[in-house]
PDB file of C-alpha atoms in Angstrom:
ATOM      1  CA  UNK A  27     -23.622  28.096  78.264  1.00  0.00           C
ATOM      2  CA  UNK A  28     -26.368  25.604  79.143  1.00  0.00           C
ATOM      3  CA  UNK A  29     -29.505  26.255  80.753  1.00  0.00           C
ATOM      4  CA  UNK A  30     -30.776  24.314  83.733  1.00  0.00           C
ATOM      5  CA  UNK A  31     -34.812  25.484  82.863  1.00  0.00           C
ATOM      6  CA  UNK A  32     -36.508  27.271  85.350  1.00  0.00           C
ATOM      7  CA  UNK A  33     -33.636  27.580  87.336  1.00  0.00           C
ATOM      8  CA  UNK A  34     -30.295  29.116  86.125  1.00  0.00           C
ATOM      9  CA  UNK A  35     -27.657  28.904  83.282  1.00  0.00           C
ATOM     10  CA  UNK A  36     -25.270  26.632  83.899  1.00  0.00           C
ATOM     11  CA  UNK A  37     -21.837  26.072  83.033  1.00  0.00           C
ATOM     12  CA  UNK A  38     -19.752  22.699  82.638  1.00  0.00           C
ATOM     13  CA  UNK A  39     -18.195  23.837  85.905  1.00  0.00           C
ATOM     14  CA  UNK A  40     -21.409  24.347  88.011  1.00  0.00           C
ATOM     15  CA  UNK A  41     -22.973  21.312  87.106  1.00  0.00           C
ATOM     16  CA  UNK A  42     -20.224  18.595  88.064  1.00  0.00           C
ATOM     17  CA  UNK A  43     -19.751  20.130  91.844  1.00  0.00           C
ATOM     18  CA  UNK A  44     -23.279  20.088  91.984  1.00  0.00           C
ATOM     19  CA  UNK A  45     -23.986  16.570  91.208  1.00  0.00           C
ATOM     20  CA  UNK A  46     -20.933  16.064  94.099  1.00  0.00           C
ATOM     21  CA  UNK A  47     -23.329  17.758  96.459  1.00  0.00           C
ATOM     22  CA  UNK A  48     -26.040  15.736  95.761  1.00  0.00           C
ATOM     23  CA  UNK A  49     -24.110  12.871  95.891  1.00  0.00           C
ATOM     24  CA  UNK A  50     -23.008  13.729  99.129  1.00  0.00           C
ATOM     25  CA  UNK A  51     -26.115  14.577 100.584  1.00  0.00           C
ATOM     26  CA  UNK A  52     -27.433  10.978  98.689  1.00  0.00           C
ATOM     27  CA  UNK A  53     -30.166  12.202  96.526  1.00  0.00           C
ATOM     28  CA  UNK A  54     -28.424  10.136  93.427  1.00  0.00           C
ATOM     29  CA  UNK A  55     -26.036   7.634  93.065  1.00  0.00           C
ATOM     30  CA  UNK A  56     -23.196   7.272  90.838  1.00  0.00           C
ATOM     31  CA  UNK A  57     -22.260   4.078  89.268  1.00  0.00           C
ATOM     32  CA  UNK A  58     -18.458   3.633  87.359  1.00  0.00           C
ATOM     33  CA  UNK A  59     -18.556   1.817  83.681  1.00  0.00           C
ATOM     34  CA  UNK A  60     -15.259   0.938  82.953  1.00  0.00           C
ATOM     35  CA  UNK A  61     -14.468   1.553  78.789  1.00  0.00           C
ATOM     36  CA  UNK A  62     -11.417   0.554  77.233  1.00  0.00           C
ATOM     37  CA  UNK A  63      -8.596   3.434  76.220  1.00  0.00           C
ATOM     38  CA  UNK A  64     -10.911   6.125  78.238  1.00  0.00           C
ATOM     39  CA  UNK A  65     -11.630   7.161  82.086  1.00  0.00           C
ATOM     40  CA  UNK A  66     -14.231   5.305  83.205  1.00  0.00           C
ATOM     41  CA  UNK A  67     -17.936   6.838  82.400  1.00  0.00           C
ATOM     42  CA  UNK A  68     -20.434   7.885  85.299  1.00  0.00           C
ATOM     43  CA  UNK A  69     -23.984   6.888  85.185  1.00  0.00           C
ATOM     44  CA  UNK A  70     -26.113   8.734  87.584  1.00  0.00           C
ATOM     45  CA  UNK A  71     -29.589   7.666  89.059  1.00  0.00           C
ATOM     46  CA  UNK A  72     -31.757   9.498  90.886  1.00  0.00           C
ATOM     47  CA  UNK A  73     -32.232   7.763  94.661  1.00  0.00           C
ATOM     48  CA  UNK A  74     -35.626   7.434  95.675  1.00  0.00           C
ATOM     49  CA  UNK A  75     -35.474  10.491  97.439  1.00  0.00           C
ATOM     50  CA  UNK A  76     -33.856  12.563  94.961  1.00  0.00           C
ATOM     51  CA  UNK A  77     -36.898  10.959  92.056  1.00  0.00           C
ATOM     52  CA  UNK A  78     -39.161  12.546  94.521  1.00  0.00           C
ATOM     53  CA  UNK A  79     -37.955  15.603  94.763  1.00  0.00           C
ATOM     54  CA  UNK A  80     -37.925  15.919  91.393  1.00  0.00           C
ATOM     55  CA  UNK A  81     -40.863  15.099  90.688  1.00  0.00           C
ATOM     56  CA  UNK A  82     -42.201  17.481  93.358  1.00  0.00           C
ATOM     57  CA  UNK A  83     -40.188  20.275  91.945  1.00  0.00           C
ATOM     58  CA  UNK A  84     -41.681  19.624  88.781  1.00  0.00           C
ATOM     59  CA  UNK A  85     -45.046  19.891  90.428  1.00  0.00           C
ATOM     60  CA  UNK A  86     -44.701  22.537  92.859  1.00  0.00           C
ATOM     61  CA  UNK A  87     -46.447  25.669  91.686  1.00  0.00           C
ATOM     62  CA  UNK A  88     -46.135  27.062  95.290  1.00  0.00           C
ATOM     63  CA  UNK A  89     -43.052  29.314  94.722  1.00  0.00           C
ATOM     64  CA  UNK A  90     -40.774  26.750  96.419  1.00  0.00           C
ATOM     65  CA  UNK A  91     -39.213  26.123  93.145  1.00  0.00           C
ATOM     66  CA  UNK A  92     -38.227  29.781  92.588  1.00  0.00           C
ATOM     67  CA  UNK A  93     -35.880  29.479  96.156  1.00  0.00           C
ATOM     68  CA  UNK A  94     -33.457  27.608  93.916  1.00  0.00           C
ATOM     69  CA  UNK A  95     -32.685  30.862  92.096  1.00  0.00           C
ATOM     70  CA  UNK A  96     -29.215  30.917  93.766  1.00  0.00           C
ATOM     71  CA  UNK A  97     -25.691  29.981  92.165  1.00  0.00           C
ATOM     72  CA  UNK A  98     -24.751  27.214  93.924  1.00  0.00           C
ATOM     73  CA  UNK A  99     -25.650  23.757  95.266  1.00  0.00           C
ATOM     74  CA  UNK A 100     -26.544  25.361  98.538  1.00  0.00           C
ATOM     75  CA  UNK A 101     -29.463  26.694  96.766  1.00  0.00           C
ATOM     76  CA  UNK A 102     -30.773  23.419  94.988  1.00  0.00           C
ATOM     77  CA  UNK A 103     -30.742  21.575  98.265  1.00  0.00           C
ATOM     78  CA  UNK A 104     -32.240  23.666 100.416  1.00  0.00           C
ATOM     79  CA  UNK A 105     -35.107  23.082  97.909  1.00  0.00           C
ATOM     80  CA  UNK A 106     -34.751  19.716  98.014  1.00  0.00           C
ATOM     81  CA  UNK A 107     -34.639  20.252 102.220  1.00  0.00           C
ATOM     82  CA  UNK A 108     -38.749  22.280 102.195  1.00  0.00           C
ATOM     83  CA  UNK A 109     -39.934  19.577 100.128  1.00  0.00           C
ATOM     84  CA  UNK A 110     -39.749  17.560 103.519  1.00  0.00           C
ATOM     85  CA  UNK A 111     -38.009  14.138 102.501  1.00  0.00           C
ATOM     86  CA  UNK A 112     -34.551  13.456 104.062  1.00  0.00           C
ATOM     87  CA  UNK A 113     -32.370  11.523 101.615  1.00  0.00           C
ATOM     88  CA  UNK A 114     -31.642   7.689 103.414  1.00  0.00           C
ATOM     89  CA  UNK A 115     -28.140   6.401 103.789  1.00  0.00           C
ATOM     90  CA  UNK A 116     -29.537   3.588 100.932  1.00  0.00           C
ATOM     91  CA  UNK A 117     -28.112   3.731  97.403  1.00  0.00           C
ATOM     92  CA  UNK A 118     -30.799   2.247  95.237  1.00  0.00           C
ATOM     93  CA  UNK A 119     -31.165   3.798  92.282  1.00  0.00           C
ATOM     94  CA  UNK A 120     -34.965   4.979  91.138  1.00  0.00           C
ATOM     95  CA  UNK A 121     -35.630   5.354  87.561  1.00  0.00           C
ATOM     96  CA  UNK A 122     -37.214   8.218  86.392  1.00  0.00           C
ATOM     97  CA  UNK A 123     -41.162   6.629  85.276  1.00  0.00           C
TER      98      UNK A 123
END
């Protein structure tokens, strides 16, 4: 089992409907790399909002962080929603400094 630090222990099958989620809701963006013999590879990036929020989360000593004790994606985004930036229909991928 993997741990997601502070937040939860993940498992292989938590994490990749959760990146869907945030996809969805367009805090990152995922970019296909074709290889040869194999399923294409995603690369992910962090969108500008979803850098922020990061970083924020990083940051926050407030208690927000602690919200995202919850299971599920529902959880991690409502986090992402109290930090007060909306993720923009704009795909640009951010780069973590």
């Amino acid at each position: 089992m993997l741990r997601i630090q502070p937040f939860w222990p993940a498992k292989h099958s938590q994490i990749y409907p959760l990146l869907a989620k945030l996809e969805q809701e367009d805090y990152i963006s995922v970019e296909l790399v074709p290889q040869r013999d194999k399923p294409d590879k995603k690369s992910i990036f962090p969108d500008r909002q979803g850098q922020g929020c990061a970083q924020g989360l990083v940051r926050s000593a407030d208690g927000r962080a602690r919200a995202a004790r919850r299971d599920d994606a529902e959880g991690v985004l409502h986090v992402l929603r109290q930090t007060g930036i909306r993720p923009q229909n704009a795909r640009r991928p951010a780069r973590f400094p």
